[in-house]
mmCIF file of C-alpha atoms in Angstrom:
data_model
loop_
_atom_site.group_PDB
_atom_site.id
_atom_site.type_symbol
_atom_site.label_atom_id
_atom_site.label_comp_id
_atom_site.label_asym_id
_atom_site.label_seq_id
_atom_site.Cartn_x
_atom_site.Cartn_y
_atom_site.Cartn_z
ATOM 1 C CA MET J 113 135.243 118.495 126.925
ATOM 2 C CA ASN J 114 137.772 117.109 129.353
ATOM 3 C CA LEU J 115 138.308 113.889 131.281
ATOM 4 C CA GLU J 116 138.403 115.546 134.710
ATOM 5 C CA GLU J 117 134.800 116.700 134.383
ATOM 6 C CA TYR J 118 133.719 113.204 133.385
ATOM 7 C CA PHE J 119 135.682 111.614 136.243
ATOM 8 C CA SER J 120 134.022 114.031 138.687
ATOM 9 C CA ARG J 121 130.593 113.183 137.241
ATOM 10 C CA ILE J 122 131.020 109.450 137.930
ATOM 11 C CA GLY J 123 133.050 109.784 141.138
ATOM 12 C CA PHE J 124 136.186 108.192 139.695
ATOM 13 C CA HIS J 125 139.303 108.905 141.752
ATOM 14 C CA GLY J 126 141.683 106.313 140.322
ATOM 15 C CA SER J 127 144.807 106.815 138.265
ATOM 16 C CA CYS J 128 144.509 107.727 134.586
ATOM 17 C CA ASN J 129 147.895 106.181 133.914
ATOM 18 C CA ASN J 130 146.968 102.559 134.583
ATOM 19 C CA LEU J 131 145.369 101.365 131.372
ATOM 20 C CA ASP J 132 144.613 97.965 132.852
ATOM 21 C CA LEU J 133 141.529 95.818 133.347
ATOM 22 C CA ALA J 134 141.068 96.896 136.969
ATOM 23 C CA THR J 135 140.792 100.549 135.933
ATOM 24 C CA LEU J 136 138.403 99.683 133.094
ATOM 25 C CA LYS J 137 136.188 97.718 135.492
ATOM 26 C CA LEU J 138 136.100 100.625 137.953
ATOM 27 C CA LEU J 139 135.237 103.159 135.244
ATOM 28 C CA HIS J 140 132.499 100.881 133.890
ATOM 29 C CA LYS J 141 130.899 100.303 137.280
ATOM 30 C CA GLN J 142 131.101 103.943 138.350
ATOM 31 C CA HIS J 143 129.429 105.008 135.113
ATOM 32 C CA VAL J 144 126.406 102.724 135.497
ATOM 33 C CA LEU J 145 126.015 103.623 139.187
ATOM 34 C CA SER J 146 126.136 107.362 138.412
ATOM 35 C CA ILE J 147 124.557 107.956 134.998
ATOM 36 C CA PRO J 148 121.026 106.780 134.205
ATOM 37 C CA PHE J 149 119.918 104.965 131.101
ATOM 38 C CA GLU J 150 117.042 107.167 129.949
ATOM 39 C CA ASN J 151 115.120 108.363 126.895
ATOM 40 C CA LEU J 152 113.317 111.247 128.607
ATOM 41 C CA SER J 153 114.422 113.718 125.929
ATOM 42 C CA VAL J 154 112.030 112.010 123.515
ATOM 43 C CA HIS J 155 109.132 112.850 125.837
ATOM 44 C CA CYS J 156 110.011 116.402 126.833
ATOM 45 C CA GLY J 157 110.509 118.011 123.438
ATOM 46 C CA GLU J 158 114.257 117.567 123.065
ATOM 47 C CA ARG J 159 116.184 116.112 120.153
ATOM 48 C CA ILE J 160 118.791 113.418 120.775
ATOM 49 C CA THR J 161 121.926 113.843 118.682
ATOM 50 C CA MET J 162 125.149 111.991 117.871
ATOM 51 C CA ASP J 163 127.153 115.196 118.398
ATOM 52 C CA LEU J 164 129.683 114.254 121.089
ATOM 53 C CA GLU J 165 129.950 117.784 122.504
ATOM 54 C CA VAL J 166 126.172 117.989 122.886
ATOM 55 C CA ILE J 167 126.186 114.582 124.590
ATOM 56 C CA PHE J 168 129.014 115.641 126.927
ATOM 57 C CA ASN J 169 127.188 118.828 127.925
ATOM 58 C CA LYS J 170 123.975 116.911 128.537
ATOM 59 C CA ILE J 171 125.345 113.959 130.523
ATOM 60 C CA VAL J 172 128.395 115.419 132.246
ATOM 61 C CA ARG J 173 127.549 119.103 132.721
ATOM 62 C CA SER J 174 123.760 118.958 132.997
ATOM 63 C CA SER J 175 123.502 115.849 135.217
ATOM 64 C CA ARG J 176 121.359 113.926 132.758
ATOM 65 C CA GLY J 177 121.497 110.364 131.524
ATOM 66 C CA GLY J 178 121.053 109.079 128.005
ATOM 67 C CA TRP J 179 120.388 106.013 125.906
ATOM 68 C CA CYS J 180 123.077 103.716 124.477
ATOM 69 C CA LEU J 181 123.939 105.901 121.488
ATOM 70 C CA GLU J 182 124.837 108.673 123.939
ATOM 71 C CA ASN J 183 126.287 106.845 126.940
ATOM 72 C CA ASN J 184 128.388 104.314 125.051
ATOM 73 C CA PHE J 185 129.559 106.911 122.514
ATOM 74 C CA LEU J 186 130.705 109.074 125.435
ATOM 75 C CA PHE J 187 132.293 106.115 127.247
ATOM 76 C CA GLY J 188 134.221 105.100 124.128
ATOM 77 C CA TRP J 189 135.536 108.662 123.789
ATOM 78 C CA VAL J 190 136.678 108.611 127.422
ATOM 79 C CA LEU J 191 138.544 105.324 126.906
ATOM 80 C CA ARG J 192 140.251 106.557 123.731
ATOM 81 C CA GLN J 193 141.247 109.817 125.408
ATOM 82 C CA MET J 194 142.809 107.818 128.227
ATOM 83 C CA GLY J 195 144.741 105.707 125.714
ATOM 84 C CA TYR J 196 142.797 102.434 125.693
ATOM 85 C CA ASP J 197 142.667 100.428 122.456
ATOM 86 C CA THR J 198 138.942 100.886 121.797
ATOM 87 C CA GLU J 199 136.540 100.383 118.882
ATOM 88 C CA MET J 200 132.809 101.024 118.590
ATOM 89 C CA LEU J 201 130.603 98.137 117.476
ATOM 90 C CA GLY J 202 126.970 97.919 116.414
ATOM 91 C CA SER J 203 124.559 95.384 117.873
ATOM 92 C CA ARG J 204 121.050 94.136 117.167
ATOM 93 C CA VAL J 205 118.730 93.909 120.158
ATOM 94 C CA PHE J 206 116.640 90.769 120.652
ATOM 95 C CA ASN J 207 112.958 91.409 120.002
ATOM 96 C CA SER J 208 110.752 89.144 122.099
ATOM 97 C CA ALA J 209 107.690 90.044 120.037
ATOM 98 C CA THR J 210 109.253 88.577 116.873
ATOM 99 C CA ASN J 211 111.497 86.085 118.704
ATOM 100 C CA GLY J 212 114.503 87.288 116.775
ATOM 101 C CA PHE J 213 117.123 90.013 116.589
ATOM 102 C CA ASN J 214 116.224 93.379 115.095
ATOM 103 C CA PRO J 215 117.343 93.763 111.466
ATOM 104 C CA SER J 216 119.540 96.822 112.074
ATOM 105 C CA ASP J 217 122.171 98.002 114.569
ATOM 106 C CA THR J 218 120.088 99.925 117.098
ATOM 107 C CA HIS J 219 122.539 99.481 119.968
ATOM 108 C CA LEU J 220 126.094 100.790 120.318
ATOM 109 C CA ILE J 221 128.754 98.969 122.380
ATOM 110 C CA ASN J 222 132.550 99.161 122.668
ATOM 111 C CA LYS J 223 135.328 96.615 122.314
ATOM 112 C CA VAL J 224 138.501 97.177 124.338
ATOM 113 C CA VAL J 225 141.760 95.252 123.951
ATOM 114 C CA ILE J 226 144.077 94.991 126.959
ATOM 115 C CA ASP J 227 147.281 92.927 126.871
ATOM 116 C CA GLY J 228 146.032 91.040 123.828
ATOM 117 C CA LYS J 229 142.641 90.148 125.357
ATOM 118 C CA ALA J 230 139.401 91.636 124.034
ATOM 119 C CA TYR J 231 136.538 92.827 126.251
ATOM 120 C CA ILE J 232 133.031 94.111 125.559
ATOM 121 C CA THR J 233 131.931 97.193 127.481
ATOM 122 C CA ASP J 234 128.318 98.358 127.600
ATOM 123 C CA VAL J 235 127.342 101.069 130.086
ATOM 124 C CA SER J 236 123.864 101.728 128.706
ATOM 125 C CA PHE J 237 121.339 98.925 128.359
ATOM 126 C CA GLY J 238 119.594 99.529 131.656
ATOM 127 C CA VAL J 239 117.480 97.578 134.142
ATOM 128 C CA SER J 240 118.406 93.908 134.801
ATOM 129 C CA SER J 241 120.272 93.483 131.498
ATOM 130 C CA GLN J 242 122.866 96.080 132.474
ATOM 131 C CA LEU J 243 126.489 94.948 132.711
ATOM 132 C CA TRP J 244 128.335 96.304 135.735
ATOM 133 C CA GLU J 245 131.729 95.237 134.390
ATOM 134 C CA PRO J 246 133.234 94.454 130.969
ATOM 135 C CA LEU J 247 132.852 90.945 129.601
ATOM 136 C CA GLU J 248 135.826 89.027 128.269
ATOM 137 C CA LEU J 249 135.233 88.247 124.597
ATOM 138 C CA VAL J 250 135.339 84.470 124.967
ATOM 139 C CA SER J 251 132.658 82.043 123.850
ATOM 140 C CA GLY J 252 130.448 79.990 126.170
ATOM 141 C CA LYS J 253 131.928 81.128 129.478
ATOM 142 C CA ASP J 254 129.556 82.118 132.287
ATOM 143 C CA GLN J 255 130.643 85.529 133.603
ATOM 144 C CA PRO J 256 128.663 86.107 136.824
ATOM 145 C CA GLN J 257 127.730 89.644 137.791
ATOM 146 C CA ALA J 258 125.218 91.194 140.174
ATOM 147 C CA ALA J 259 122.272 90.788 137.792
ATOM 148 C CA GLY J 260 123.033 87.155 136.958
ATOM 149 C CA ALA J 261 125.317 85.099 134.720
ATOM 150 C CA PHE J 262 126.152 86.719 131.379
ATOM 151 C CA ARG J 263 127.760 84.804 128.539
ATOM 152 C CA LEU J 264 128.949 85.542 125.029
ATOM 153 C CA ILE J 265 128.390 82.940 122.316
ATOM 154 C CA ASP J 266 130.433 82.881 119.098
ATOM 155 C CA LYS J 267 128.030 81.983 116.262
ATOM 156 C CA GLY J 268 130.665 82.200 113.537
ATOM 157 C CA ASP J 269 129.521 85.298 111.629
ATOM 158 C CA HIS J 270 128.253 87.051 114.766
ATOM 159 C CA TRP J 271 128.294 86.944 118.566
ATOM 160 C CA VAL J 272 125.313 86.740 120.938
ATOM 161 C CA LEU J 273 125.070 88.109 124.470
ATOM 162 C CA GLU J 274 122.706 86.179 126.727
ATOM 163 C CA LYS J 275 121.934 86.149 130.424
ATOM 164 C CA THR J 276 120.576 83.741 133.010
ATOM 165 C CA GLY J 277 118.878 85.605 135.832
ATOM 166 C CA ARG J 278 116.724 84.853 138.858
ATOM 167 C CA LYS J 279 113.010 84.537 139.615
ATOM 168 C CA PRO J 280 111.148 87.789 140.302
ATOM 169 C CA LYS J 281 109.588 88.262 143.740
ATOM 170 C CA VAL J 282 107.049 91.091 143.525
ATOM 171 C CA VAL J 283 106.326 92.792 146.854
ATOM 172 C CA ASN J 284 103.148 94.580 145.730
ATOM 173 C CA LEU J 285 100.815 91.814 144.607
ATOM 174 C CA GLU J 286 98.794 94.135 142.348
ATOM 175 C CA PHE J 287 101.889 94.244 140.107
ATOM 176 C CA ALA J 288 102.544 90.490 140.125
ATOM 177 C CA LYS J 289 101.156 90.135 136.592
ATOM 178 C CA SER J 290 102.535 93.420 135.288
ATOM 179 C CA SER J 291 103.987 93.225 131.778
ATOM 180 C CA LEU J 292 107.118 94.880 133.200
ATOM 181 C CA VAL J 293 107.944 91.810 135.297
ATOM 182 C CA ASN J 294 110.368 89.533 133.458
ATOM 183 C CA GLN J 295 109.399 85.880 133.909
ATOM 184 C CA LYS J 296 112.139 84.425 131.675
ATOM 185 C CA LEU J 297 115.189 83.182 133.569
ATOM 186 C CA LYS J 298 117.298 82.836 130.436
ATOM 187 C CA LYS J 299 117.187 85.287 127.564
ATOM 188 C CA PRO J 300 119.246 86.589 124.637
ATOM 189 C CA ILE J 301 119.958 90.320 124.857
ATOM 190 C CA TYR J 302 121.619 91.265 121.572
ATOM 191 C CA SER J 303 123.863 90.061 118.768
ATOM 192 C CA PHE J 304 126.848 91.852 117.278
ATOM 193 C CA THR J 305 129.747 91.542 114.862
ATOM 194 C CA LEU J 306 133.315 92.726 115.362
ATOM 195 C CA VAL J 307 133.162 95.182 112.441
ATOM 196 C CA PRO J 308 134.337 98.599 113.726
ATOM 197 C CA ARG J 309 131.747 101.364 113.374
ATOM 198 C CA GLU J 310 131.894 105.159 113.289
ATOM 199 C CA ALA J 311 129.277 107.517 114.727
ATOM 200 C CA ARG J 312 127.745 108.091 111.289
ATOM 201 C CA HIS J 313 126.719 104.421 111.200
ATOM 202 C CA PHE J 314 124.115 105.230 113.877
ATOM 203 C CA LEU J 315 122.754 108.551 112.560
ATOM 204 C CA GLU J 316 119.752 107.114 110.750
ATOM 205 C CA VAL J 317 118.781 104.744 113.552
ATOM 206 C CA SER J 318 119.126 107.531 116.123
ATOM 207 C CA HIS J 319 116.551 109.548 114.215
ATOM 208 C CA SER J 320 114.265 106.543 113.743
ATOM 209 C CA LEU J 321 114.309 105.461 117.395
ATOM 210 C CA GLN J 322 113.031 108.864 118.528
ATOM 211 C CA THR J 323 110.474 109.445 115.775
ATOM 212 C CA ASP J 324 109.109 106.096 114.553
ATOM 213 C CA PRO J 325 105.645 105.449 116.074
ATOM 214 C CA SER J 326 106.553 101.741 116.402
ATOM 215 C CA SER J 327 109.792 102.415 118.309
ATOM 216 C CA LEU J 328 109.968 101.285 121.926
ATOM 217 C CA PHE J 329 111.341 104.695 122.835
ATOM 218 C CA THR J 330 108.400 106.655 121.428
ATOM 219 C CA ASN J 331 105.975 104.304 123.190
ATOM 220 C CA LYS J 332 107.546 104.380 126.649
ATOM 221 C CA SER J 333 109.360 106.933 128.769
ATOM 222 C CA ILE J 334 112.156 105.066 130.521
ATOM 223 C CA CYS J 335 114.681 105.986 133.188
ATOM 224 C CA SER J 336 116.794 103.460 135.092
ATOM 225 C CA LEU J 337 119.826 103.716 137.347
ATOM 226 C CA GLN J 338 121.913 100.936 138.827
ATOM 227 C CA THR J 339 122.363 100.915 142.613
ATOM 228 C CA PRO J 340 124.820 98.993 144.820
ATOM 229 C CA THR J 341 122.077 96.410 145.488
ATOM 230 C CA GLY J 342 120.150 96.366 142.172
ATOM 231 C CA PHE J 343 118.517 99.185 140.244
ATOM 232 C CA ARG J 344 115.728 101.757 140.151
ATOM 233 C CA ALA J 345 113.451 102.332 137.185
ATOM 234 C CA LEU J 346 110.670 104.681 136.159
ATOM 235 C CA VAL J 347 108.703 103.420 133.150
ATOM 236 C CA GLY J 348 105.801 105.699 132.347
ATOM 237 C CA TRP J 349 104.256 106.262 135.770
ATOM 238 C CA THR J 350 105.476 102.986 137.330
ATOM 239 C CA TYR J 351 108.406 103.348 139.715
ATOM 240 C CA SER J 352 110.319 100.198 140.725
ATOM 241 C CA GLU J 353 113.120 99.491 143.156
ATOM 242 C CA VAL J 354 114.751 96.132 142.445
ATOM 243 C CA THR J 355 117.018 94.396 144.960
ATOM 244 C CA TYR J 356 119.169 91.478 143.887
ATOM 245 C CA LYS J 357 119.044 88.553 146.322
ATOM 246 C CA PRO J 358 121.356 85.922 144.799
ATOM 247 C CA GLU J 359 121.563 84.022 148.078
ATOM 248 C CA GLU J 360 117.796 83.473 147.856
ATOM 249 C CA GLY J 361 117.714 83.012 144.091
ATOM 250 C CA VAL J 362 115.336 85.940 143.555
ATOM 251 C CA ASP J 363 115.169 89.571 142.535
ATOM 252 C CA VAL J 364 112.830 91.526 144.827
ATOM 253 C CA LEU J 365 110.657 94.049 142.953
ATOM 254 C CA ASP J 366 108.985 96.865 144.902
ATOM 255 C CA MET J 367 106.673 98.604 142.410
ATOM 256 C CA ARG J 368 104.197 101.475 142.652
ATOM 257 C CA ASP J 369 102.525 104.021 140.405
ATOM 258 C CA ILE J 370 103.502 107.668 140.744
ATOM 259 C CA PRO J 371 101.000 110.522 140.282
ATOM 260 C CA ASP J 372 101.876 113.200 137.736
ATOM 261 C CA ASP J 373 102.653 115.826 140.348
ATOM 262 C CA GLU J 374 105.339 113.606 141.949
ATOM 263 C CA ILE J 375 107.216 112.589 138.778
ATOM 264 C CA ASP J 376 109.687 115.490 138.920
ATOM 265 C CA GLN J 377 110.412 114.767 142.587
ATOM 266 C CA ILE J 378 111.087 111.076 141.870
ATOM 267 C CA LEU J 379 113.472 112.014 139.051
ATOM 268 C CA ARG J 380 115.353 114.422 141.321
ATOM 269 C CA GLU J 381 115.511 112.243 144.427
ATOM 270 C CA LYS J 382 115.993 108.785 142.885
ATOM 271 C CA PHE J 383 117.882 109.534 139.650
ATOM 272 C CA ASN J 384 119.470 112.950 140.345
ATOM 273 C CA ILE J 385 117.781 114.310 137.207
ATOM 274 C CA LYS J 386 116.279 117.790 136.932
ATOM 275 C CA LEU J 387 114.672 118.311 133.552
ATOM 276 C CA GLN J 388 114.615 121.701 131.848
ATOM 277 C CA ASN J 389 111.419 120.869 129.954
ATOM 278 C CA LYS J 390 108.220 119.266 131.193
ATOM 279 C CA LEU J 391 108.138 115.471 130.890
ATOM 280 C CA GLN J 392 105.053 113.830 129.437
ATOM 281 C CA PRO J 393 105.230 110.246 130.784
ATOM 282 C CA VAL J 394 104.276 107.569 128.269
ATOM 283 C CA ASN J 395 103.577 103.872 128.736
ATOM 284 C CA LYS J 396 101.859 102.575 125.614
ATOM 285 C CA THR J 397 101.711 98.928 124.614
ATOM 286 C CA ALA J 398 105.215 97.777 123.667
ATOM 287 C CA TYR J 399 107.218 94.838 124.988
ATOM 288 C CA TYR J 400 109.615 95.924 127.729
ATOM 289 C CA THR J 401 110.551 94.212 130.969
ATOM 290 C CA LEU J 402 112.626 95.086 133.979
#
């Protein structure tokens, strides 16, 4: 594993010597624009691991994406190798079905301290909840980004990340009532504490997320990639291109279903992913929105 391969993978051409916020922002944005958030391994007979070398080979050398336990683990390693003051944290994703946060840390994020200020980095949540830049760890401050206004709220014993977005404008009317279309302008995303975590903290949940019949990731095949104007997503057989239109107060969703024999082509052309094993798309009933 080496940094140069990673930098080439995300198209980063900046200096490795400037351990400042500007460099961190550039790394963060290049990662989300280059590496998909995806769980396709679960649906093509592959096992997802917390072995960093396996993750590096998959994401950097095999032009794949990964879910948060892979992408953010890799990103934290990159930052530490560069010399950033970085710690891994665990977070609990908001579950709209129960209207509360999940009981265990199913999401991995990183905290970075620069010149005495703390920032939260998260390069792997996907779709419209994806950060393009780090968030300053300060309570109640709107931090506008392409997808909308993110804010962190200090609740005393934990922090909450929430977002205010825009109304969806669905181009294809047959998808106007699709369960994938998010109708909530304001929503919590996850909660977290500032307790540092090691990779072993996530071993059990990594296994559960890819094997539990009730897990979102066993019920849906998901691939999303941020673009300069929004993001692309393939959930089951439904392919979406989302364009952010902040000047109009809307996100434009262009959605269509893809036949089985075109799935591999979509993955190659829209996400730069070529799978070694055959994907079996899945889109069972489970709450998930773009």
